[in-house]
Amino acid sequence: MVSAEKVSPQSFPKPEFTGAEAGLLEFPSSKSRSYNYFKPKKLRATMYEDVTLDVQPDPERHLAQGWLYGFGDGPGGYPHDWTTLKSSDWHKFLDPNEEWEQTIYRNNANTVRQIQLTLENAKGAGAYKHWTPSWIKFVEHHVGAWMHAEHGLGMHVFLAEQRSAPTNMINNAIAVNCVHKLRFAQDLALYNLDLSESEIDFNGSVHKETWQSAPEWQGVRENVERITAIGDWAESLFAANVVYESLVGVLFRSHLVMQIAARNGDYVTPTMIGAGEHDYDRDRRYTKALFSMLTADETHAEANKAVMQGWLDVWVPQSVKAARELQPIWSQPHEKVITFAESWEAAVDGFKTLLSDLQLSEPKGLEL
């Protein structure tokens, strides 16, 4: 009979947990504001950086095993070839507005509260009855038509873009841009309804026909619809925020409506339009930061500039055409305090400044 061989007991390492891993409320670094997975822009990380950086995974940062998910046709996660532009490090972009979930609710709530108070005060004071007849027609046709442009960009341009960029920081900024457009379009729709129920003779349905059929609006409509068809997320952002907004959006909102409303007895509409213009000021800030990063890229700067110059050649003529076709509406209000030429010059000056900041050359065809 063979005796059983004596086997030595196996030895297993004893698990050891840090205070953090054990779930303690306090552990040696629990109150620390320093991190080892990203470098804050300043001495300490801001709340924006804490809740935004590296939320979206990337195989180039902390995802060594590659994408955990993908699309049926092959690419995984957030492919960099969804835009022609290149970056040495897409994660360098930080939104100068530091937009995150809380800022969306706080800023938009403040805007809506301001608008509601203005409308309540206007109704209480009977402000609409002091409008000139020509101004009533202007608001019902043209300010009403503008809501379609804002909604089109929000729903069909920025909503699509905010899924496509390669980092969470870029997508967050574009998502807020989308919220701005959709909220502003809603503000104008509710304003239109408010005016329809006021004591003045206001046709609240004519804006749709104006947008679809009025000759002066077909250039703007074509411009917006063509931008919605762009497949490259960066090109659609460039066409919308750099070109269209500078040459058409700012032209209409800031250099027409906000210049002439008060002279026609209206202090309410500038508040509405001013909210949209303030939104664009914030959106232009992140747009400039993003494209400036790409035109100053240590490896791809010259190639990126060439691509953007090509986009200018495509989209500037489209927006110039839209702006010129809007020219007749400058003569419709009774009080004409600014000419189309003056408004256009102001819009073009702002556009040229933005291009200079982006290190891009001025395109041809900006003269009247």
mmCIF file of C-alpha atoms in Angstrom:
data_model
loop_
_atom_site.group_PDB
_atom_site.id
_atom_site.type_symbol
_atom_site.label_atom_id
_atom_site.label_comp_id
_atom_site.label_asym_id
_atom_site.label_seq_id
_atom_site.Cartn_x
_atom_site.Cartn_y
_atom_site.Cartn_z
ATOM 1 C CA MET A 1 0.000 0.000 0.000
ATOM 2 C CA VAL A 2 1.466 3.359 -1.069
ATOM 3 C CA SER A 3 1.447 6.064 1.557
ATOM 4 C CA ALA A 4 -0.010 9.458 0.602
ATOM 5 C CA GLU A 5 2.594 12.089 -0.231
ATOM 6 C CA LYS A 6 2.687 14.932 2.230
ATOM 7 C CA VAL A 7 1.643 18.219 0.536
ATOM 8 C CA SER A 8 2.753 21.587 1.901
ATOM 9 C CA PRO A 9 -0.094 24.058 2.539
ATOM 10 C CA GLN A 10 -0.449 26.700 -0.183
ATOM 11 C CA SER A 11 0.277 30.306 0.695
ATOM 12 C CA PHE A 12 -1.956 33.138 -0.567
ATOM 13 C CA PRO A 13 -1.147 36.841 -0.298
ATOM 14 C CA LYS A 14 -3.185 38.585 2.317
ATOM 15 C CA PRO A 15 -5.328 41.332 0.735
ATOM 16 C CA GLU A 16 -4.589 44.815 1.973
ATOM 17 C CA PHE A 17 -6.872 47.764 1.372
ATOM 18 C CA THR A 18 -6.187 51.462 1.553
ATOM 19 C CA GLY A 19 -8.614 53.627 3.453
ATOM 20 C CA ALA A 20 -10.181 54.771 0.172
ATOM 21 C CA GLU A 21 -10.658 51.205 -1.081
ATOM 22 C CA ALA A 22 -12.154 50.124 2.250
ATOM 23 C CA GLY A 23 -14.808 52.820 1.918
ATOM 24 C CA LEU A 24 -13.724 55.050 4.779
ATOM 25 C CA LEU A 25 -15.186 58.538 4.818
ATOM 26 C CA GLU A 26 -11.786 59.964 5.631
ATOM 27 C CA PHE A 27 -8.399 58.656 4.564
ATOM 28 C CA PRO A 28 -4.956 60.279 4.126
ATOM 29 C CA SER A 29 -5.739 61.984 0.780
ATOM 30 C CA SER A 30 -9.522 62.385 1.107
ATOM 31 C CA LYS A 31 -9.278 66.165 1.407
ATOM 32 C CA SER A 32 -6.593 66.542 -1.237
ATOM 33 C CA ARG A 33 -7.229 68.756 -4.278
ATOM 34 C CA SER A 34 -4.391 67.258 -6.313
ATOM 35 C CA TYR A 35 -4.898 64.542 -8.912
ATOM 36 C CA ASN A 36 -2.587 62.210 -10.755
ATOM 37 C CA TYR A 37 -4.707 61.689 -13.887
ATOM 38 C CA PHE A 38 -4.920 65.234 -15.250
ATOM 39 C CA LYS A 39 -3.066 68.482 -14.793
ATOM 40 C CA PRO A 40 -5.273 71.429 -13.750
ATOM 41 C CA LYS A 41 -5.013 74.602 -15.778
ATOM 42 C CA LYS A 42 -4.309 76.576 -12.610
ATOM 43 C CA LEU A 43 -2.819 75.643 -9.253
ATOM 44 C CA ARG A 44 -5.966 73.778 -8.191
ATOM 45 C CA ALA A 45 -8.615 72.037 -10.236
ATOM 46 C CA THR A 46 -11.877 73.899 -10.688
ATOM 47 C CA MET A 47 -15.254 72.256 -10.241
ATOM 48 C CA TYR A 48 -15.589 72.292 -14.038
ATOM 49 C CA GLU A 49 -12.380 70.286 -14.398
ATOM 50 C CA ASP A 50 -13.361 67.898 -11.598
ATOM 51 C CA VAL A 51 -16.658 66.899 -13.222
ATOM 52 C CA THR A 52 -15.686 67.148 -16.903
ATOM 53 C CA LEU A 53 -12.117 66.034 -17.641
ATOM 54 C CA ASP A 54 -11.716 62.377 -18.579
ATOM 55 C CA VAL A 55 -15.392 61.560 -18.054
ATOM 56 C CA GLN A 56 -15.448 60.344 -21.649
ATOM 57 C CA PRO A 57 -12.918 57.482 -22.067
ATOM 58 C CA ASP A 58 -10.234 57.545 -24.724
ATOM 59 C CA PRO A 59 -7.687 54.820 -25.657
ATOM 60 C CA GLU A 60 -5.078 57.574 -25.789
ATOM 61 C CA ARG A 61 -5.747 58.374 -22.114
ATOM 62 C CA HIS A 62 -6.309 55.743 -19.410
ATOM 63 C CA LEU A 63 -8.045 53.174 -21.655
ATOM 64 C CA ALA A 64 -5.138 50.845 -22.463
ATOM 65 C CA GLN A 65 -7.352 47.941 -23.565
ATOM 66 C CA GLY A 66 -8.923 49.993 -26.384
ATOM 67 C CA TRP A 67 -12.525 50.971 -26.928
ATOM 68 C CA LEU A 68 -15.018 48.933 -24.915
ATOM 69 C CA TYR A 69 -17.756 49.474 -27.514
ATOM 70 C CA GLY A 70 -18.051 50.298 -31.193
ATOM 71 C CA PHE A 71 -20.288 50.675 -34.207
ATOM 72 C CA GLY A 72 -21.423 47.938 -36.556
ATOM 73 C CA ASP A 73 -19.249 49.171 -39.414
ATOM 74 C CA GLY A 74 -16.052 49.065 -37.406
ATOM 75 C CA PRO A 75 -14.979 52.305 -35.660
ATOM 76 C CA GLY A 76 -15.195 52.380 -31.909
ATOM 77 C CA GLY A 77 -16.166 55.129 -29.512
ATOM 78 C CA TYR A 78 -15.329 58.566 -30.885
ATOM 79 C CA PRO A 79 -13.311 58.213 -34.128
ATOM 80 C CA HIS A 80 -10.970 61.093 -34.860
ATOM 81 C CA ASP A 81 -11.721 60.875 -38.581
ATOM 82 C CA TRP A 82 -15.190 62.311 -38.022
ATOM 83 C CA THR A 83 -13.486 65.620 -38.840
ATOM 84 C CA THR A 84 -10.775 66.578 -41.306
ATOM 85 C CA LEU A 85 -9.023 68.699 -38.679
ATOM 86 C CA LYS A 86 -6.217 67.145 -36.652
ATOM 87 C CA SER A 87 -4.941 67.752 -33.138
ATOM 88 C CA SER A 88 -1.843 66.595 -31.304
ATOM 89 C CA ASP A 89 -4.007 66.364 -28.198
ATOM 90 C CA TRP A 90 -7.754 66.996 -28.365
ATOM 91 C CA HIS A 91 -7.840 66.922 -24.558
ATOM 92 C CA LYS A 92 -6.035 70.267 -24.374
ATOM 93 C CA PHE A 93 -9.307 72.051 -25.015
ATOM 94 C CA LEU A 94 -10.936 73.458 -21.898
ATOM 95 C CA ASP A 95 -14.110 75.518 -22.211
ATOM 96 C CA PRO A 96 -13.284 79.118 -21.180
ATOM 97 C CA ASN A 97 -16.926 79.400 -20.034
ATOM 98 C CA GLU A 98 -16.423 76.339 -17.801
ATOM 99 C CA GLU A 99 -19.852 74.995 -18.691
ATOM 100 C CA TRP A 100 -21.169 71.912 -16.913
ATOM 101 C CA GLU A 101 -24.565 70.672 -15.707
ATOM 102 C CA GLN A 102 -25.048 73.284 -12.990
ATOM 103 C CA THR A 103 -24.198 76.223 -15.239
ATOM 104 C CA ILE A 104 -26.785 75.112 -17.817
ATOM 105 C CA TYR A 105 -29.590 75.235 -15.259
ATOM 106 C CA ARG A 106 -28.377 78.351 -13.470
ATOM 107 C CA ASN A 107 -27.694 80.522 -16.519
ATOM 108 C CA ASN A 108 -30.792 79.504 -18.453
ATOM 109 C CA ALA A 109 -32.996 79.886 -15.370
ATOM 110 C CA ASN A 110 -31.690 83.429 -14.913
ATOM 111 C CA THR A 111 -32.380 84.230 -18.564
ATOM 112 C CA VAL A 112 -35.912 82.827 -18.487
ATOM 113 C CA ARG A 113 -36.639 84.679 -15.237
ATOM 114 C CA GLN A 114 -35.477 87.963 -16.774
ATOM 115 C CA ILE A 115 -37.646 87.437 -19.848
ATOM 116 C CA GLN A 116 -40.726 86.507 -17.820
ATOM 117 C CA LEU A 117 -40.393 89.611 -15.645
ATOM 118 C CA THR A 118 -40.019 91.811 -18.731
ATOM 119 C CA LEU A 119 -43.138 90.332 -20.326
ATOM 120 C CA GLU A 120 -45.165 90.702 -17.134
ATOM 121 C CA ASN A 121 -44.107 94.331 -16.760
ATOM 122 C CA ALA A 122 -44.859 95.049 -20.429
ATOM 123 C CA LYS A 123 -48.377 93.644 -20.146
ATOM 124 C CA GLY A 124 -48.998 95.509 -16.901
ATOM 125 C CA ALA A 125 -47.848 98.800 -18.440
ATOM 126 C CA GLY A 126 -49.669 98.297 -21.746
ATOM 127 C CA ALA A 127 -46.347 98.727 -23.536
ATOM 128 C CA TYR A 128 -47.367 97.038 -26.796
ATOM 129 C CA LYS A 129 -50.001 99.652 -27.665
ATOM 130 C CA HIS A 130 -47.230 102.227 -28.131
ATOM 131 C CA TRP A 131 -45.662 100.287 -30.986
ATOM 132 C CA THR A 132 -45.851 101.828 -34.433
ATOM 133 C CA PRO A 133 -47.984 99.842 -36.936
ATOM 134 C CA SER A 134 -44.985 99.154 -39.163
ATOM 135 C CA TRP A 135 -43.056 97.792 -36.189
ATOM 136 C CA ILE A 136 -45.867 95.397 -35.296
ATOM 137 C CA LYS A 137 -45.641 94.004 -38.834
ATOM 138 C CA PHE A 138 -41.864 93.819 -38.582
ATOM 139 C CA VAL A 139 -41.975 91.780 -35.358
ATOM 140 C CA GLU A 140 -44.707 89.401 -36.505
ATOM 141 C CA HIS A 141 -42.953 88.694 -39.826
ATOM 142 C CA HIS A 142 -39.217 88.946 -39.186
ATOM 143 C CA VAL A 143 -38.591 88.446 -35.474
ATOM 144 C CA GLY A 144 -41.064 85.569 -35.724
ATOM 145 C CA ALA A 145 -39.206 84.087 -38.691
ATOM 146 C CA TRP A 146 -35.922 84.210 -36.779
ATOM 147 C CA MET A 147 -37.136 81.509 -34.379
ATOM 148 C CA HIS A 148 -37.009 78.994 -37.258
ATOM 149 C CA ALA A 149 -33.341 79.741 -37.926
ATOM 150 C CA GLU A 150 -32.473 79.332 -34.240
ATOM 151 C CA HIS A 151 -34.454 76.104 -33.893
ATOM 152 C CA GLY A 152 -32.952 74.659 -37.079
ATOM 153 C CA LEU A 153 -29.405 75.215 -35.855
ATOM 154 C CA GLY A 154 -30.134 73.937 -32.368
ATOM 155 C CA MET A 155 -32.027 70.808 -33.335
ATOM 156 C CA HIS A 156 -30.224 69.766 -36.515
ATOM 157 C CA VAL A 157 -26.681 71.162 -36.204
ATOM 158 C CA PHE A 158 -25.489 71.464 -32.607
ATOM 159 C CA LEU A 159 -27.524 68.502 -31.365
ATOM 160 C CA ALA A 160 -25.763 66.271 -33.908
ATOM 161 C CA GLU A 161 -22.315 67.772 -33.294
ATOM 162 C CA GLN A 162 -22.342 67.246 -29.530
ATOM 163 C CA ARG A 163 -22.082 63.471 -29.984
ATOM 164 C CA SER A 164 -19.303 63.561 -32.537
ATOM 165 C CA ALA A 165 -16.337 65.445 -31.045
ATOM 166 C CA PRO A 166 -13.525 63.299 -29.571
ATOM 167 C CA THR A 167 -13.552 64.623 -25.980
ATOM 168 C CA ASN A 168 -16.126 65.240 -23.298
ATOM 169 C CA MET A 169 -14.916 68.824 -22.880
ATOM 170 C CA ILE A 170 -15.696 69.725 -26.496
ATOM 171 C CA ASN A 171 -19.004 67.873 -26.508
ATOM 172 C CA ASN A 172 -20.124 69.583 -23.289
ATOM 173 C CA ALA A 173 -19.505 73.028 -24.759
ATOM 174 C CA ILE A 174 -21.405 72.167 -27.947
ATOM 175 C CA ALA A 175 -24.266 70.642 -25.925
ATOM 176 C CA VAL A 176 -24.664 73.938 -24.048
ATOM 177 C CA ASN A 177 -24.627 75.739 -27.422
ATOM 178 C CA CYS A 178 -27.488 73.442 -28.482
ATOM 179 C CA VAL A 179 -29.443 74.277 -25.320
ATOM 180 C CA HIS A 180 -28.954 77.997 -25.966
ATOM 181 C CA LYS A 181 -30.392 77.769 -29.473
ATOM 182 C CA LEU A 182 -33.382 75.638 -28.502
ATOM 183 C CA ARG A 183 -34.208 77.804 -25.482
ATOM 184 C CA PHE A 184 -33.930 81.007 -27.535
ATOM 185 C CA ALA A 185 -36.209 79.601 -30.246
ATOM 186 C CA GLN A 186 -38.697 78.657 -27.521
ATOM 187 C CA ASP A 187 -38.424 82.155 -26.014
ATOM 188 C CA LEU A 188 -39.348 83.673 -29.381
ATOM 189 C CA ALA A 189 -42.236 81.229 -29.855
ATOM 190 C CA LEU A 190 -43.683 82.061 -26.432
ATOM 191 C CA TYR A 191 -43.182 85.772 -27.104
ATOM 192 C CA ASN A 192 -45.065 85.383 -30.372
ATOM 193 C CA LEU A 193 -47.929 83.719 -28.467
ATOM 194 C CA ASP A 194 -47.897 86.463 -25.854
ATOM 195 C CA LEU A 195 -48.190 89.149 -28.539
ATOM 196 C CA SER A 196 -50.995 87.226 -30.254
ATOM 197 C CA GLU A 197 -53.017 87.429 -27.042
ATOM 198 C CA SER A 198 -52.247 91.106 -26.391
ATOM 199 C CA GLU A 199 -54.377 94.164 -27.138
ATOM 200 C CA ILE A 200 -52.614 94.937 -30.436
ATOM 201 C CA ASP A 201 -53.505 93.577 -33.877
ATOM 202 C CA PHE A 202 -50.788 90.938 -34.105
ATOM 203 C CA ASN A 203 -50.893 87.962 -36.492
ATOM 204 C CA GLY A 204 -49.100 85.168 -34.623
ATOM 205 C CA SER A 205 -49.085 82.689 -37.501
ATOM 206 C CA VAL A 206 -47.605 84.736 -40.348
ATOM 207 C CA HIS A 207 -43.993 83.980 -39.324
ATOM 208 C CA LYS A 208 -44.222 80.483 -40.797
ATOM 209 C CA GLU A 209 -45.218 81.745 -44.226
ATOM 210 C CA THR A 210 -42.500 84.403 -44.032
ATOM 211 C CA TRP A 211 -39.834 81.775 -43.311
ATOM 212 C CA GLN A 212 -41.038 79.420 -46.020
ATOM 213 C CA SER A 213 -41.927 81.852 -48.804
ATOM 214 C CA ALA A 214 -40.779 85.462 -48.277
ATOM 215 C CA PRO A 215 -37.980 86.213 -50.809
ATOM 216 C CA GLU A 216 -35.858 88.097 -48.280
ATOM 217 C CA TRP A 217 -35.674 85.032 -46.007
ATOM 218 C CA GLN A 218 -34.864 82.325 -48.517
ATOM 219 C CA GLY A 219 -31.126 82.994 -48.409
ATOM 220 C CA VAL A 220 -31.085 82.577 -44.621
ATOM 221 C CA ARG A 221 -33.216 79.460 -44.871
ATOM 222 C CA GLU A 222 -30.911 77.948 -47.501
ATOM 223 C CA ASN A 223 -27.847 78.835 -45.439
ATOM 224 C CA VAL A 224 -29.218 77.107 -42.319
ATOM 225 C CA GLU A 225 -30.432 74.042 -44.216
ATOM 226 C CA ARG A 226 -27.099 73.595 -45.986
ATOM 227 C CA ILE A 227 -25.255 73.687 -42.663
ATOM 228 C CA THR A 228 -27.520 70.917 -41.345
ATOM 229 C CA ALA A 229 -26.286 68.662 -44.179
ATOM 230 C CA ILE A 230 -22.567 68.860 -43.262
ATOM 231 C CA GLY A 231 -21.115 65.530 -42.131
ATOM 232 C CA ASP A 232 -17.883 66.824 -40.557
ATOM 233 C CA TRP A 233 -18.728 68.002 -37.012
ATOM 234 C CA ALA A 234 -15.951 70.621 -36.933
ATOM 235 C CA GLU A 235 -16.910 72.038 -40.317
ATOM 236 C CA SER A 236 -20.551 72.428 -39.288
ATOM 237 C CA LEU A 237 -19.452 74.149 -36.064
ATOM 238 C CA PHE A 238 -17.150 76.450 -38.059
ATOM 239 C CA ALA A 239 -19.803 77.212 -40.689
ATOM 240 C CA ALA A 240 -22.401 77.978 -38.011
ATOM 241 C CA ASN A 241 -20.499 79.811 -35.266
ATOM 242 C CA VAL A 242 -17.651 81.447 -37.167
ATOM 243 C CA VAL A 243 -19.268 82.334 -40.503
ATOM 244 C CA TYR A 244 -23.079 82.293 -40.317
ATOM 245 C CA GLU A 245 -23.410 83.779 -36.836
ATOM 246 C CA SER A 246 -20.919 86.560 -37.590
ATOM 247 C CA LEU A 247 -22.356 87.583 -40.957
ATOM 248 C CA VAL A 248 -26.058 86.788 -40.510
ATOM 249 C CA GLY A 249 -26.904 86.154 -36.857
ATOM 250 C CA VAL A 250 -25.135 89.160 -35.337
ATOM 251 C CA LEU A 251 -26.177 91.274 -38.334
ATOM 252 C CA PHE A 252 -29.885 90.643 -37.678
ATOM 253 C CA ARG A 253 -29.944 90.477 -33.888
ATOM 254 C CA SER A 254 -27.426 93.086 -32.792
ATOM 255 C CA HIS A 255 -27.042 95.397 -35.764
ATOM 256 C CA LEU A 256 -30.716 95.632 -36.742
ATOM 257 C CA VAL A 257 -33.333 94.646 -34.158
ATOM 258 C CA MET A 258 -31.501 95.912 -31.094
ATOM 259 C CA GLN A 259 -30.618 99.168 -32.863
ATOM 260 C CA ILE A 260 -34.088 100.195 -34.025
ATOM 261 C CA ALA A 261 -36.607 98.666 -31.612
ATOM 262 C CA ALA A 262 -36.572 101.477 -29.032
ATOM 263 C CA ARG A 263 -37.095 104.163 -31.685
ATOM 264 C CA ASN A 264 -40.252 102.313 -32.703
ATOM 265 C CA GLY A 265 -41.673 102.302 -29.171
ATOM 266 C CA ASP A 266 -40.481 98.803 -28.229
ATOM 267 C CA TYR A 267 -38.302 98.033 -25.212
ATOM 268 C CA VAL A 268 -39.452 94.399 -24.882
ATOM 269 C CA THR A 269 -38.069 92.851 -28.081
ATOM 270 C CA PRO A 270 -34.478 94.010 -27.377
ATOM 271 C CA THR A 271 -34.603 92.058 -24.108
ATOM 272 C CA MET A 272 -35.623 88.911 -25.990
ATOM 273 C CA ILE A 273 -33.053 89.355 -28.746
ATOM 274 C CA GLY A 274 -30.377 90.459 -26.288
ATOM 275 C CA ALA A 275 -30.690 87.138 -24.467
ATOM 276 C CA GLY A 276 -29.893 85.323 -27.703
ATOM 277 C CA GLU A 277 -26.994 87.650 -28.414
ATOM 278 C CA HIS A 278 -25.595 87.021 -24.931
ATOM 279 C CA ASP A 279 -25.832 83.275 -25.602
ATOM 280 C CA TYR A 280 -23.810 83.703 -28.773
ATOM 281 C CA ASP A 281 -21.156 85.744 -26.945
ATOM 282 C CA ARG A 282 -20.531 82.706 -24.730
ATOM 283 C CA ASP A 283 -20.707 80.288 -27.646
ATOM 284 C CA ARG A 284 -18.261 82.349 -29.684
ATOM 285 C CA ARG A 285 -15.824 82.284 -26.753
ATOM 286 C CA TYR A 286 -15.536 78.497 -26.690
ATOM 287 C CA THR A 287 -15.560 78.336 -30.497
ATOM 288 C CA LYS A 288 -12.609 80.724 -30.688
ATOM 289 C CA ALA A 289 -10.727 78.753 -28.019
ATOM 290 C CA LEU A 290 -11.250 75.467 -29.867
ATOM 291 C CA PHE A 291 -10.254 76.614 -33.352
ATOM 292 C CA SER A 292 -7.377 78.726 -31.990
ATOM 293 C CA MET A 293 -6.018 75.576 -30.374
ATOM 294 C CA LEU A 294 -6.142 73.829 -33.754
ATOM 295 C CA THR A 295 -4.548 76.667 -35.751
ATOM 296 C CA ALA A 296 -1.718 76.807 -33.195
ATOM 297 C CA ASP A 297 -1.227 73.036 -32.990
ATOM 298 C CA GLU A 298 2.453 72.103 -32.796
ATOM 299 C CA THR A 299 2.126 69.481 -35.542
ATOM 300 C CA HIS A 300 -1.023 70.168 -37.564
ATOM 301 C CA ALA A 301 -1.357 73.976 -37.497
ATOM 302 C CA GLU A 302 -0.656 74.673 -41.179
ATOM 303 C CA ALA A 303 -2.820 71.801 -42.415
ATOM 304 C CA ASN A 304 -5.681 72.921 -40.164
ATOM 305 C CA LYS A 305 -5.412 76.502 -41.396
ATOM 306 C CA ALA A 306 -5.566 75.296 -44.997
ATOM 307 C CA VAL A 307 -8.698 73.272 -44.258
ATOM 308 C CA MET A 308 -10.396 76.214 -42.543
ATOM 309 C CA GLN A 309 -9.495 78.581 -45.385
ATOM 310 C CA GLY A 310 -11.214 76.119 -47.691
ATOM 311 C CA TRP A 311 -14.285 76.159 -45.466
ATOM 312 C CA LEU A 312 -14.313 79.967 -45.623
ATOM 313 C CA ASP A 313 -14.324 79.777 -49.424
ATOM 314 C CA VAL A 314 -17.406 77.550 -49.264
ATOM 315 C CA TRP A 315 -19.459 79.168 -46.491
ATOM 316 C CA VAL A 316 -18.704 82.888 -46.676
ATOM 317 C CA PRO A 317 -20.440 83.306 -50.078
ATOM 318 C CA GLN A 318 -23.452 81.428 -48.695
ATOM 319 C CA SER A 319 -23.772 83.743 -45.675
ATOM 320 C CA VAL A 320 -23.029 86.889 -47.696
ATOM 321 C CA LYS A 321 -25.865 85.932 -50.057
ATOM 322 C CA ALA A 322 -28.210 85.364 -47.089
ATOM 323 C CA ALA A 323 -27.310 88.737 -45.567
ATOM 324 C CA ARG A 324 -27.752 90.650 -48.821
ATOM 325 C CA GLU A 325 -31.179 89.126 -49.419
ATOM 326 C CA LEU A 326 -32.238 90.367 -45.976
ATOM 327 C CA GLN A 327 -31.401 93.959 -46.949
ATOM 328 C CA PRO A 328 -35.012 95.023 -47.832
ATOM 329 C CA ILE A 329 -36.235 94.526 -44.256
ATOM 330 C CA TRP A 330 -34.014 97.428 -43.090
ATOM 331 C CA SER A 331 -36.421 99.833 -44.815
ATOM 332 C CA GLN A 332 -39.666 98.442 -43.395
ATOM 333 C CA PRO A 333 -39.804 99.986 -39.861
ATOM 334 C CA HIS A 334 -41.157 103.540 -39.623
ATOM 335 C CA GLU A 335 -38.108 104.776 -37.718
ATOM 336 C CA LYS A 336 -34.952 103.833 -39.646
ATOM 337 C CA VAL A 337 -32.012 104.728 -37.409
ATOM 338 C CA ILE A 338 -29.417 102.582 -39.159
ATOM 339 C CA THR A 339 -28.766 101.603 -42.770
ATOM 340 C CA PHE A 340 -27.990 98.145 -44.046
ATOM 341 C CA ALA A 341 -24.527 99.351 -45.088
ATOM 342 C CA GLU A 342 -23.772 100.470 -41.528
ATOM 343 C CA SER A 343 -25.030 97.202 -40.047
ATOM 344 C CA TRP A 344 -23.068 95.148 -42.578
ATOM 345 C CA GLU A 345 -19.864 97.074 -41.908
ATOM 346 C CA ALA A 346 -20.196 96.447 -38.160
ATOM 347 C CA ALA A 347 -20.850 92.728 -38.685
ATOM 348 C CA VAL A 348 -17.916 92.357 -41.099
ATOM 349 C CA ASP A 349 -15.567 94.148 -38.682
ATOM 350 C CA GLY A 350 -16.461 91.637 -35.977
ATOM 351 C CA PHE A 351 -15.973 88.761 -38.421
ATOM 352 C CA LYS A 352 -12.542 90.017 -39.459
ATOM 353 C CA THR A 353 -11.490 90.327 -35.820
ATOM 354 C CA LEU A 354 -12.525 86.737 -35.176
ATOM 355 C CA LEU A 355 -10.592 85.520 -38.223
ATOM 356 C CA SER A 356 -7.520 87.421 -37.051
ATOM 357 C CA ASP A 357 -7.779 85.750 -33.645
ATOM 358 C CA LEU A 358 -7.922 82.380 -35.419
ATOM 359 C CA GLN A 359 -4.866 83.273 -37.572
ATOM 360 C CA LEU A 360 -6.919 82.956 -40.766
ATOM 361 C CA SER A 361 -6.843 85.198 -43.835
ATOM 362 C CA GLU A 362 -9.799 87.377 -44.760
ATOM 363 C CA PRO A 363 -11.765 85.838 -47.642
ATOM 364 C CA LYS A 364 -12.853 87.713 -50.726
ATOM 365 C CA GLY A 365 -16.406 88.858 -51.360
ATOM 366 C CA LEU A 366 -17.190 90.747 -48.148
ATOM 367 C CA GLU A 367 -17.739 94.060 -49.922
ATOM 368 C CA LEU A 368 -21.285 95.204 -50.728
#
